[in-house]
PDB file of C-alpha atoms in Angstrom:
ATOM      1  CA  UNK A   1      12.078 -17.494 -24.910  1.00  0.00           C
ATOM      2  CA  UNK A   2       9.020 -19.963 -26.213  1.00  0.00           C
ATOM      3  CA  UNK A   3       5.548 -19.237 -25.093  1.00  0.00           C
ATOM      4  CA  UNK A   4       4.272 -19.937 -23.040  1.00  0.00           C
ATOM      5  CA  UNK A   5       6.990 -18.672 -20.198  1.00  0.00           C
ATOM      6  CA  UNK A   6       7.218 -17.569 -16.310  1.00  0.00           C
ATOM      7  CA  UNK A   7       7.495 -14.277 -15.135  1.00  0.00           C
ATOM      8  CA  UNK A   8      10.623 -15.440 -13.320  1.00  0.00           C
ATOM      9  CA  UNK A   9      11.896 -16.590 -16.980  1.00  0.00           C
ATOM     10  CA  UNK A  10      11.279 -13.520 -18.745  1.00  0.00           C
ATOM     11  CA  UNK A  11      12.807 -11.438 -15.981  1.00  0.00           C
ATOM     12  CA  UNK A  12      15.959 -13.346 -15.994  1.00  0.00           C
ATOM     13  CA  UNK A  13      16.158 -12.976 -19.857  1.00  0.00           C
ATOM     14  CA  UNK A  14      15.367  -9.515 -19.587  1.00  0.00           C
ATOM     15  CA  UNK A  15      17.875  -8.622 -16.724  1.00  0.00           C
ATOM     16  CA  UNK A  16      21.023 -10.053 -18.487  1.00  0.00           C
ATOM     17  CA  UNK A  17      20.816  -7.009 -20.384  1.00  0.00           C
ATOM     18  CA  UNK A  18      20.628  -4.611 -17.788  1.00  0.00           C
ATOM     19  CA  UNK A  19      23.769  -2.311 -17.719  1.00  0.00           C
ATOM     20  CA  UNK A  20      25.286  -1.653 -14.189  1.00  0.00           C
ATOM     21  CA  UNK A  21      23.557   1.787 -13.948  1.00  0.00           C
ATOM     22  CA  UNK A  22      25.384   4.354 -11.650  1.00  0.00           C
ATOM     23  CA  UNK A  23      21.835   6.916 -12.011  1.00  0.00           C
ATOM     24  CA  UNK A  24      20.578   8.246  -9.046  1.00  0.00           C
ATOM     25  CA  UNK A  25      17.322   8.916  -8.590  1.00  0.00           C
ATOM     26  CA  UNK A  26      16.239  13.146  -7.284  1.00  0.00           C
ATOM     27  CA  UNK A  27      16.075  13.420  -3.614  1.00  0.00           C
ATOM     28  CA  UNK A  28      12.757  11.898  -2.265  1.00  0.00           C
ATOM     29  CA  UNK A  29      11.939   9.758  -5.302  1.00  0.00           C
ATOM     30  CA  UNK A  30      13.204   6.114  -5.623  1.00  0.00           C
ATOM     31  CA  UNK A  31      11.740   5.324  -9.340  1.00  0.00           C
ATOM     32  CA  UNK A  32      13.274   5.931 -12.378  1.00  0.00           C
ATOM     33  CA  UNK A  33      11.814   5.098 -16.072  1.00  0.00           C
ATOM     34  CA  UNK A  34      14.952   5.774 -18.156  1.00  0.00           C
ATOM     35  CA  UNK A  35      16.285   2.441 -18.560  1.00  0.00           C
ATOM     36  CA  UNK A  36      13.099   1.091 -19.446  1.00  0.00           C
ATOM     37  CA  UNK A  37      12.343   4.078 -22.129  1.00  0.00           C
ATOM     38  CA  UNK A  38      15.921   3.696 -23.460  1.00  0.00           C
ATOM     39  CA  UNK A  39      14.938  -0.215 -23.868  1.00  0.00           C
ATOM     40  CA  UNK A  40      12.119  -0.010 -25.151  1.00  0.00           C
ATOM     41  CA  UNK A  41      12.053   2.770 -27.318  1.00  0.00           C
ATOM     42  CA  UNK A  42       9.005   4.388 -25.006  1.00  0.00           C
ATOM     43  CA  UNK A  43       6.679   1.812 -25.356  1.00  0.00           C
ATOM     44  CA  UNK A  44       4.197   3.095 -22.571  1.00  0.00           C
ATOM     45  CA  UNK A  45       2.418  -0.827 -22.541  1.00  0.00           C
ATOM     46  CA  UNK A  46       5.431  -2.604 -21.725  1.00  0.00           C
ATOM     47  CA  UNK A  47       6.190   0.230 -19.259  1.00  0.00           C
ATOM     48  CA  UNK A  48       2.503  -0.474 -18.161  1.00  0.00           C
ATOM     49  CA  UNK A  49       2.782  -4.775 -18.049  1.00  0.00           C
ATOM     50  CA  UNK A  50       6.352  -3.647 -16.234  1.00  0.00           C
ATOM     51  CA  UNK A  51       4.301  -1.841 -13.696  1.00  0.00           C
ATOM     52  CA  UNK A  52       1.631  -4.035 -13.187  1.00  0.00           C
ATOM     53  CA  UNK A  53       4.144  -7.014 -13.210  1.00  0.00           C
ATOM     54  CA  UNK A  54       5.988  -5.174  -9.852  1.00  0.00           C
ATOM     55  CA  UNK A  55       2.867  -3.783  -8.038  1.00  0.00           C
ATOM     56  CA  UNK A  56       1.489  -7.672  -8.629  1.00  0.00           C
ATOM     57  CA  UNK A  57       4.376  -9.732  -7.477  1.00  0.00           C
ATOM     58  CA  UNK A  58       6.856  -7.799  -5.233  1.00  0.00           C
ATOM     59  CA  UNK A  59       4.511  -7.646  -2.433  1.00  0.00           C
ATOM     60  CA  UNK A  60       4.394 -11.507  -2.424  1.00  0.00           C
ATOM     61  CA  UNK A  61       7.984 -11.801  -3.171  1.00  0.00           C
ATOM     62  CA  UNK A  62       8.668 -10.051  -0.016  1.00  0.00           C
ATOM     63  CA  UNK A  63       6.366 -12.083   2.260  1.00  0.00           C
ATOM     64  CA  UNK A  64       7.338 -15.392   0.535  1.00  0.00           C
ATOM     65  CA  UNK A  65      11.035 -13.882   1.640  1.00  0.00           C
ATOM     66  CA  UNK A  66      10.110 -13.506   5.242  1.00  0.00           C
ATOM     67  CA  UNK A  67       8.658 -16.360   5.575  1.00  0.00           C
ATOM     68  CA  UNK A  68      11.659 -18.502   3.460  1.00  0.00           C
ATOM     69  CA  UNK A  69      13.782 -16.666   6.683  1.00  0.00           C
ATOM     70  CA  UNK A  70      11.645 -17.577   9.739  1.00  0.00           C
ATOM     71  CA  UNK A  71      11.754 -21.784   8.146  1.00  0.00           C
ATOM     72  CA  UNK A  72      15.424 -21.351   7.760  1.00  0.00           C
ATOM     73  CA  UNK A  73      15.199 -22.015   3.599  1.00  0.00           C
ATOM     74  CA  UNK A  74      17.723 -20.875   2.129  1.00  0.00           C
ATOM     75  CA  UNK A  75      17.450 -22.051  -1.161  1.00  0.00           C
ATOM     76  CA  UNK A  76      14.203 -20.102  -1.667  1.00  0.00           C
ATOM     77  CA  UNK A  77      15.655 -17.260  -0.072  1.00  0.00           C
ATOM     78  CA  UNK A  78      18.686 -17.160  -3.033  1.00  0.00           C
ATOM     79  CA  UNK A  79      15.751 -17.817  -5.851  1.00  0.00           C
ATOM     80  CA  UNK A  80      13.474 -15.448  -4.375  1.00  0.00           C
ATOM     81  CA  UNK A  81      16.052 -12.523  -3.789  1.00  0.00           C
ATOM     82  CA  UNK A  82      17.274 -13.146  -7.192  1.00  0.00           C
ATOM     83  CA  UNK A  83      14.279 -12.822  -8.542  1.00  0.00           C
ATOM     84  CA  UNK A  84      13.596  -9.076  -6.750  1.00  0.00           C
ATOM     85  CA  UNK A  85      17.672  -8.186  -7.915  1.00  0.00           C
ATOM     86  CA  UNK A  86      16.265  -8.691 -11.300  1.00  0.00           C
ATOM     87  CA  UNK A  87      13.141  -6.804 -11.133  1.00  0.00           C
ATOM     88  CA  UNK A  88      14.170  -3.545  -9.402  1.00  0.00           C
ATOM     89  CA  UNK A  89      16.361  -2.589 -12.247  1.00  0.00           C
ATOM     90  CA  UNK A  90      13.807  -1.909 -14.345  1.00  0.00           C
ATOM     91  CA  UNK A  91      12.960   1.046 -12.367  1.00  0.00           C
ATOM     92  CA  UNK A  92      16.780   2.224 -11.261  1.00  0.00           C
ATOM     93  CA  UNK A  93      16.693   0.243  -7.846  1.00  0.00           C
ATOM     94  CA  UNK A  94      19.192  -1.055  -8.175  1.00  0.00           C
ATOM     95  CA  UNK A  95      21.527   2.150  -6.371  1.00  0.00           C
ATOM     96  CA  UNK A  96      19.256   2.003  -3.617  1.00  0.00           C
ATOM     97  CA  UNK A  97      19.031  -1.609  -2.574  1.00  0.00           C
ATOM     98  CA  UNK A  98      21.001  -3.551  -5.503  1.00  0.00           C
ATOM     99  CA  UNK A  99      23.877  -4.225  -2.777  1.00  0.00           C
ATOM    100  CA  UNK A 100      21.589  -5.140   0.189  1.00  0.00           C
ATOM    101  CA  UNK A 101      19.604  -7.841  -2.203  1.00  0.00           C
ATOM    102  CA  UNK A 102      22.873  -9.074  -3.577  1.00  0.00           C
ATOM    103  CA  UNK A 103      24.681  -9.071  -0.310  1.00  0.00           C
ATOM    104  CA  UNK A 104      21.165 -11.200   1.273  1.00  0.00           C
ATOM    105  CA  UNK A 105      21.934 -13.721  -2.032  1.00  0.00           C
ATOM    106  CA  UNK A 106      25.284 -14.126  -0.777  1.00  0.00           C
ATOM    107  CA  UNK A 107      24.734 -15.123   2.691  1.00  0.00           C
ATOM    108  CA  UNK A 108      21.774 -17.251   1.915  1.00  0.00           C
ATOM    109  CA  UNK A 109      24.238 -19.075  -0.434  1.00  0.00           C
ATOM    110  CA  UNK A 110      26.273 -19.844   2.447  1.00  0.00           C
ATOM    111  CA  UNK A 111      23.375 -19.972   4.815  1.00  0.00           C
ATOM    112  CA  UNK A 112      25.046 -17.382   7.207  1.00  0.00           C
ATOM    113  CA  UNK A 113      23.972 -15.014   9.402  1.00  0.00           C
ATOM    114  CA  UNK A 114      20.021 -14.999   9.049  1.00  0.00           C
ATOM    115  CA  UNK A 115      20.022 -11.824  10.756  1.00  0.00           C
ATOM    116  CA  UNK A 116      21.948  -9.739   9.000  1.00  0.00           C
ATOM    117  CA  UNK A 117      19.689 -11.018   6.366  1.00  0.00           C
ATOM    118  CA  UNK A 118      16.117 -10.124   8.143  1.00  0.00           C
ATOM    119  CA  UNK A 119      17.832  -6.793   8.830  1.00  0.00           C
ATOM    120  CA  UNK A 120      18.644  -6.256   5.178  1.00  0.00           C
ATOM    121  CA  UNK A 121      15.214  -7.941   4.315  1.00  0.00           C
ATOM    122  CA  UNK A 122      14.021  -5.070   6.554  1.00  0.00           C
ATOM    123  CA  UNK A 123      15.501  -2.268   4.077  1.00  0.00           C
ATOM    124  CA  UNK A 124      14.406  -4.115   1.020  1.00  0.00           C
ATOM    125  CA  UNK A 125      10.739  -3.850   1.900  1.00  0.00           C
ATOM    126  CA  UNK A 126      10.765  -0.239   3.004  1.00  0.00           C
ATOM    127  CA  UNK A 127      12.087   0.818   0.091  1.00  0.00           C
ATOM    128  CA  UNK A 128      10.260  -1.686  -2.091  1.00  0.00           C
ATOM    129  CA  UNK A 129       6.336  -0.544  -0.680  1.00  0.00           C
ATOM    130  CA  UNK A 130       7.531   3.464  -1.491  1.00  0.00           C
ATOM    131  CA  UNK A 131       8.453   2.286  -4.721  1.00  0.00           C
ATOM    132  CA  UNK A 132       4.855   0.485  -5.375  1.00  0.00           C
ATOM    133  CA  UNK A 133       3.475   3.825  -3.931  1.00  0.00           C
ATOM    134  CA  UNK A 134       5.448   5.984  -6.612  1.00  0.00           C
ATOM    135  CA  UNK A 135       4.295   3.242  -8.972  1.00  0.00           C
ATOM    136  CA  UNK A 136       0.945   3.482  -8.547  1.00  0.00           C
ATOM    137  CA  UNK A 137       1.249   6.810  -8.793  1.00  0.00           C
ATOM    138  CA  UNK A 138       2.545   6.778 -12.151  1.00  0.00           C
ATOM    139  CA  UNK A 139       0.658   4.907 -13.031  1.00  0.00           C
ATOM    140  CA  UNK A 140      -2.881   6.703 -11.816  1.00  0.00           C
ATOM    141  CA  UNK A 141      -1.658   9.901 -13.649  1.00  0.00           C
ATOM    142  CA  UNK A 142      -0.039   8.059 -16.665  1.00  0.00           C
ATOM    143  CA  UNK A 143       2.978   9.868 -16.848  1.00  0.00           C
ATOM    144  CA  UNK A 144       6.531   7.723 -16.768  1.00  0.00           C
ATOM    145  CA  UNK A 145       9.201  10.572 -15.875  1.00  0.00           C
ATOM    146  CA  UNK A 146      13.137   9.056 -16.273  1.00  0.00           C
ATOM    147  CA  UNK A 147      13.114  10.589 -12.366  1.00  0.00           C
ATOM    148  CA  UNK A 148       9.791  10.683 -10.642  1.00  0.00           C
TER     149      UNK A 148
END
């Protein structure tokens, strides 16, 4: 990957090495840092730019997501859900809404049923804004448990 390169880049580089994890996370906690310790060999900055990369942009990406639904664009719906499939496994998300994202990739692809989607969509963000809060969190006392 040449400098300089989008976020959406690196994630998509990154995330072709993520293993289909089957980890679940202790009751009440979504967040896990094991895959990214394993990765990285617990380097706490990229754990850190990881972070700040998530608290930044997932917000957005979920708003930019609502808003792809209510015009009816589907194509930014796929590139947009991709993009969130690719950055929740960095924390273990994927066992709590991997399937809903892919399943919302999948009927944006065939632009089907926009309302299963918004009720997936629905899911996505309530579990996406408690994992910013357990982010920030971790972040605030510095400490990067594999389950928070």
């Amino acid at each position: 990957l040449a400098k300089p390169f989008r976020e959406e880049d690196l994630l998509k580089k990154i995330a072709i090495w993520l293993p289909e994890s089957k980890e679940i996370a202790m009751p009440g906690s979504l967040i896990s840092f094991s895959y990214l310790k394993q990765q990285t060999g617990n380097n706490i900055g990229f754990i850190k730019e990881m972070i700040h990369l998530f608290l930044v942009h997932s917000p957005g990406n979920i708003e930019d997501l609502a808003m792809a639904l209510d015009r009816q664009d589907f194509d930014a719906t796929v590139k947009i859900t991709h993009t969130l499939r690719n950055m929740i496994a960095f924390f273990g998300l994927q066992h709590v809404i991997g399937s809903e994202l892919h399943q919302m990739e999948q009927l944006a692809r065939t632009k089907e049923n926009i309302e299963e989607i918004k009720r997936l969509v629905t899911k996505v963000d309530r579990v996406c804004r408690q994992a910013i809060a357990e982010l920030e969190l971790a972040s605030k006392e510095d400490t990067y448990p594999d389950h928070a």
